[in-house]
């Protein structure tokens, strides 16, 4: 069964508690942390994690789009991040960073921007719990899905089965009810969805539909 991680970037932030309630059956809740340096947008960070701590919510899936993530992984892990996503791009000591995430008790996910090849992960496949394939350039919700980037899901799925790795594959950016089944068929286990969930009439139905998808 496919897993869904609704992204609160697309939610009505004036009503966060109510928005989170709508997706309480989701497998994860995706938090896009942006610093205006690594990506051209600034969103939220620790204060939102603390606020979420006072609510009932699905396990937190935290996507760090920031410079120097190693300075912050401990904070996010302590605030309850179940999965911590860090980008391959710009992380000179990726191996160390992945180790730090795991030492702090979170699952270590690496993220590939649309222009970053699968081959850049060759040396870390055995140190990751998951790989997140970006199918938009990170920065905003509601962007157009880039189909060429999704081909990497199939490539990762082949590597996983041929070499016996156990990482999960996630996809983020422009995912909708229209392309979800194709992405799961390619090998995606977790679908991150912003606009397609929170701008739907009934977000809980989108959550339900995605969780019914089987490969
Ligand atoms: C983009 C973020 C995504 C975004 C997804 O930089 O990483 O998680 O919120 O939003 P949609 O699903 O609307 O493309
Ligand atoms: Zn994200």
Tab-separated table of C-alpha atoms and ligand atoms in Angstrom:
chain	number	residue	atom	x	y	z
A	1	UNK	CA	0.000	0.000	0.000
A	2	UNK	CA	1.251	3.477	-0.833
A	3	UNK	CA	2.031	5.892	1.980
A	4	UNK	CA	1.165	9.575	1.961
A	5	UNK	CA	2.925	12.542	3.534
A	6	UNK	CA	0.809	15.706	3.146
A	7	UNK	CA	2.929	18.866	3.025
A	8	UNK	CA	1.720	21.647	5.316
A	9	UNK	CA	3.337	24.200	3.009
A	10	UNK	CA	0.073	24.070	1.073
A	11	UNK	CA	-2.150	24.178	4.168
A	12	UNK	CA	-4.039	27.170	5.520
A	13	UNK	CA	-1.538	28.229	8.169
A	14	UNK	CA	-4.054	30.474	9.902
A	15	UNK	CA	-5.772	27.261	10.864
A	16	UNK	CA	-2.984	24.768	11.330
A	17	UNK	CA	-4.632	22.680	14.042
A	18	UNK	CA	-7.717	22.203	11.903
A	19	UNK	CA	-5.665	21.417	8.763
A	20	UNK	CA	-3.612	18.801	10.594
A	21	UNK	CA	-6.796	17.183	11.856
A	22	UNK	CA	-8.008	16.729	8.285
A	23	UNK	CA	-5.009	14.524	7.486
A	24	UNK	CA	-4.727	12.649	10.783
A	25	UNK	CA	-4.995	9.298	8.948
A	26	UNK	CA	-1.924	10.086	6.808
A	27	UNK	CA	1.260	8.053	7.287
A	28	UNK	CA	3.416	11.141	7.811
A	29	UNK	CA	3.142	14.925	7.940
A	30	UNK	CA	5.661	16.699	5.688
A	31	UNK	CA	7.355	19.862	6.961
A	32	UNK	CA	9.288	21.912	4.382
A	33	UNK	CA	11.993	23.898	6.162
A	34	UNK	CA	13.466	26.560	3.826
A	35	UNK	CA	16.034	29.219	4.647
A	36	UNK	CA	16.014	31.528	1.612
A	37	UNK	CA	19.613	30.486	0.858
A	38	UNK	CA	19.523	26.877	-0.228
A	39	UNK	CA	16.219	27.583	-1.999
A	40	UNK	CA	14.669	30.912	-2.996
A	41	UNK	CA	11.971	30.879	-0.316
A	42	UNK	CA	11.725	31.101	3.472
A	43	UNK	CA	9.109	29.032	5.256
A	44	UNK	CA	9.217	27.799	8.837
A	45	UNK	CA	11.360	25.923	11.301
A	46	UNK	CA	11.631	25.149	14.984
A	47	UNK	CA	8.599	27.242	16.163
A	48	UNK	CA	6.270	25.281	13.892
A	49	UNK	CA	7.727	22.003	15.098
A	50	UNK	CA	7.092	23.144	18.685
A	51	UNK	CA	3.519	24.146	17.833
A	52	UNK	CA	2.921	20.774	16.179
A	53	UNK	CA	4.185	19.156	19.352
A	54	UNK	CA	1.045	20.442	21.071
A	55	UNK	CA	-1.219	18.783	18.484
A	56	UNK	CA	-2.105	15.231	17.567
A	57	UNK	CA	-0.392	14.581	14.263
A	58	UNK	CA	1.019	11.849	12.035
A	59	UNK	CA	4.775	11.124	12.422
A	60	UNK	CA	6.808	14.088	11.183
A	61	UNK	CA	8.650	13.917	7.880
A	62	UNK	CA	11.015	16.902	7.880
A	63	UNK	CA	12.538	18.119	4.607
A	64	UNK	CA	15.505	20.416	5.262
A	65	UNK	CA	16.194	22.838	2.397
A	66	UNK	CA	18.782	24.851	4.288
A	67	UNK	CA	22.501	25.627	4.276
A	68	UNK	CA	24.564	23.742	6.858
A	69	UNK	CA	21.896	21.220	7.885
A	70	UNK	CA	24.344	19.504	10.250
A	71	UNK	CA	23.899	22.456	12.643
A	72	UNK	CA	20.215	21.651	13.013
A	73	UNK	CA	19.616	17.915	12.669
A	74	UNK	CA	19.814	17.374	16.429
A	75	UNK	CA	17.179	20.058	17.126
A	76	UNK	CA	14.745	18.610	14.614
A	77	UNK	CA	15.300	15.066	15.809
A	78	UNK	CA	14.661	16.151	19.408
A	79	UNK	CA	11.486	17.938	18.305
A	80	UNK	CA	10.134	14.670	16.994
A	81	UNK	CA	11.233	14.325	13.360
A	82	UNK	CA	10.745	10.673	12.444
A	83	UNK	CA	12.292	11.091	8.985
A	84	UNK	CA	14.912	13.768	8.344
A	85	UNK	CA	15.563	14.600	4.690
A	86	UNK	CA	18.809	16.272	3.630
A	87	UNK	CA	19.840	17.163	0.103
A	88	UNK	CA	22.840	15.620	-1.639
A	89	UNK	CA	23.596	18.978	-3.260
A	90	UNK	CA	26.014	21.142	-1.335
A	91	UNK	CA	26.572	18.661	1.476
A	92	UNK	CA	30.298	18.037	1.407
A	93	UNK	CA	30.174	15.555	4.293
A	94	UNK	CA	27.028	13.657	3.437
A	95	UNK	CA	28.214	10.428	5.029
A	96	UNK	CA	28.854	12.168	8.356
A	97	UNK	CA	25.528	14.013	8.173
A	98	UNK	CA	23.568	10.803	7.579
A	99	UNK	CA	25.335	9.255	10.561
A	100	UNK	CA	24.394	12.249	12.731
A	101	UNK	CA	20.740	11.906	11.765
A	102	UNK	CA	20.684	8.248	12.737
A	103	UNK	CA	22.629	8.858	15.965
A	104	UNK	CA	19.901	11.310	16.957
A	105	UNK	CA	17.244	8.668	16.454
A	106	UNK	CA	15.661	9.735	13.148
A	107	UNK	CA	15.508	7.919	9.803
A	108	UNK	CA	18.069	9.343	7.379
A	109	UNK	CA	16.675	10.323	3.976
A	110	UNK	CA	18.693	11.855	1.145
A	111	UNK	CA	17.065	14.095	-1.448
A	112	UNK	CA	17.854	14.452	-5.143
A	113	UNK	CA	17.011	17.665	-6.979
A	114	UNK	CA	15.693	17.184	-10.542
A	115	UNK	CA	19.159	17.852	-12.012
A	116	UNK	CA	21.041	15.517	-9.656
A	117	UNK	CA	21.726	11.990	-10.940
A	118	UNK	CA	21.155	8.737	-9.069
A	119	UNK	CA	24.880	7.988	-9.441
A	120	UNK	CA	25.637	10.681	-6.838
A	121	UNK	CA	24.249	8.280	-4.216
A	122	UNK	CA	26.442	5.306	-5.062
A	123	UNK	CA	28.572	5.560	-1.926
A	124	UNK	CA	25.700	6.109	0.504
A	125	UNK	CA	23.082	3.536	-0.510
A	126	UNK	CA	23.876	1.399	2.504
A	127	UNK	CA	23.710	4.334	4.950
A	128	UNK	CA	20.263	5.665	4.129
A	129	UNK	CA	16.798	4.691	5.278
A	130	UNK	CA	15.149	6.462	2.380
A	131	UNK	CA	15.682	8.442	-0.812
A	132	UNK	CA	13.450	11.344	-1.824
A	133	UNK	CA	13.207	12.132	-5.526
A	134	UNK	CA	12.237	15.752	-6.216
A	135	UNK	CA	9.921	16.093	-9.201
A	136	UNK	CA	9.912	19.903	-9.004
A	137	UNK	CA	12.735	22.296	-8.217
A	138	UNK	CA	12.415	22.781	-4.467
A	139	UNK	CA	11.062	26.053	-3.139
A	140	UNK	CA	7.315	26.227	-3.629
A	141	UNK	CA	4.111	24.272	-3.512
A	142	UNK	CA	1.833	24.003	-6.554
A	143	UNK	CA	4.548	23.723	-9.223
A	144	UNK	CA	4.362	21.620	-12.360
A	145	UNK	CA	5.514	17.992	-12.119
A	146	UNK	CA	8.741	17.220	-14.046
A	147	UNK	CA	8.228	13.753	-15.616
A	148	UNK	CA	11.911	13.274	-16.574
A	149	UNK	CA	12.888	13.476	-12.897
A	150	UNK	CA	10.415	10.712	-12.017
A	151	UNK	CA	12.384	8.226	-14.134
A	152	UNK	CA	14.901	8.151	-11.273
A	153	UNK	CA	12.326	6.340	-9.145
A	154	UNK	CA	12.463	3.375	-11.529
A	155	UNK	CA	16.258	3.427	-11.573
A	156	UNK	CA	16.400	3.440	-7.765
A	157	UNK	CA	13.866	0.632	-7.540
A	158	UNK	CA	16.020	-1.529	-9.849
A	159	UNK	CA	19.155	-0.817	-7.818
A	160	UNK	CA	17.275	-1.658	-4.637
A	161	UNK	CA	16.087	-5.040	-5.858
A	162	UNK	CA	19.252	-6.017	-7.757
A	163	UNK	CA	21.593	-5.139	-4.904
A	164	UNK	CA	19.315	-6.010	-1.983
A	165	UNK	CA	19.119	-2.558	-0.371
A	166	UNK	CA	16.204	-1.807	1.925
A	167	UNK	CA	15.802	1.980	1.542
A	168	UNK	CA	12.336	3.324	0.869
A	169	UNK	CA	11.678	5.611	-2.094
A	170	UNK	CA	9.711	8.845	-1.717
A	171	UNK	CA	8.673	11.422	-4.299
A	172	UNK	CA	7.942	15.121	-3.792
A	173	UNK	CA	6.617	17.802	-6.116
A	174	UNK	CA	3.530	18.022	-8.307
A	175	UNK	CA	2.182	14.665	-7.110
A	176	UNK	CA	-1.572	14.321	-7.561
A	177	UNK	CA	-4.306	11.692	-7.705
A	178	UNK	CA	-3.705	11.743	-11.470
A	179	UNK	CA	-0.068	10.580	-11.419
A	180	UNK	CA	0.095	8.758	-8.061
A	181	UNK	CA	-0.520	5.239	-9.390
A	182	UNK	CA	2.194	5.617	-12.073
A	183	UNK	CA	4.675	6.767	-9.418
A	184	UNK	CA	3.833	3.813	-7.182
A	185	UNK	CA	4.211	1.456	-10.155
A	186	UNK	CA	7.657	2.917	-10.793
A	187	UNK	CA	8.638	2.064	-7.206
A	188	UNK	CA	7.639	5.001	-4.986
A	189	UNK	CA	6.621	3.979	-1.445
A	190	UNK	CA	5.820	7.428	-0.013
A	191	UNK	CA	4.062	10.228	-1.886
A	192	UNK	CA	4.591	13.755	-0.568
A	193	UNK	CA	1.610	15.891	-1.594
A	194	UNK	CA	0.954	19.551	-0.918
A	195	UNK	CA	-1.576	21.306	-3.115
A	196	UNK	CA	-3.279	18.067	-4.181
A	197	UNK	CA	-4.206	17.373	-0.552
A	198	UNK	CA	-4.742	20.728	1.131
A	199	UNK	CA	-6.397	22.464	-1.795
A	200	UNK	CA	-8.792	19.573	-2.332
A	201	UNK	CA	-12.362	19.919	-1.123
A	202	UNK	CA	-11.849	17.060	1.288
A	203	UNK	CA	-8.189	16.341	2.109
A	204	UNK	CA	-9.117	13.209	4.046
A	205	UNK	CA	-10.505	11.589	0.885
A	206	UNK	CA	-7.243	12.223	-0.981
A	207	UNK	CA	-5.375	10.591	1.915
A	208	UNK	CA	-7.706	7.603	1.777
A	209	UNK	CA	-7.400	7.209	-2.020
A	210	UNK	CA	-3.614	7.296	-1.965
A	211	UNK	CA	-3.460	4.710	0.817
A	212	UNK	CA	-5.541	2.339	-1.306
A	213	UNK	CA	-3.033	2.338	-4.178
A	214	UNK	CA	-1.148	-0.920	-4.611
A	215	UNK	CA	1.691	-1.648	-6.936
B	1	LIG	C1	8.802	21.846	-2.609
B	1	LIG	C2	8.504	21.093	-1.358
B	1	LIG	C3	7.323	20.205	-1.467
B	1	LIG	C4	6.025	20.935	-1.733
B	1	LIG	C5	5.125	19.990	-2.458
B	1	LIG	O1	10.000	22.483	-2.469
B	1	LIG	O2	9.605	20.263	-1.009
B	1	LIG	O3	7.201	19.341	-0.347
B	1	LIG	O4	5.402	21.378	-0.565
B	1	LIG	O5	4.009	20.685	-2.884
B	1	LIG	P1	3.171	20.208	-4.153
B	1	LIG	O6	2.734	18.794	-3.879
B	1	LIG	O7	2.057	21.173	-4.198
B	1	LIG	O8	4.088	20.262	-5.355
B	2	LIG	ZN1	9.239	18.774	0.584
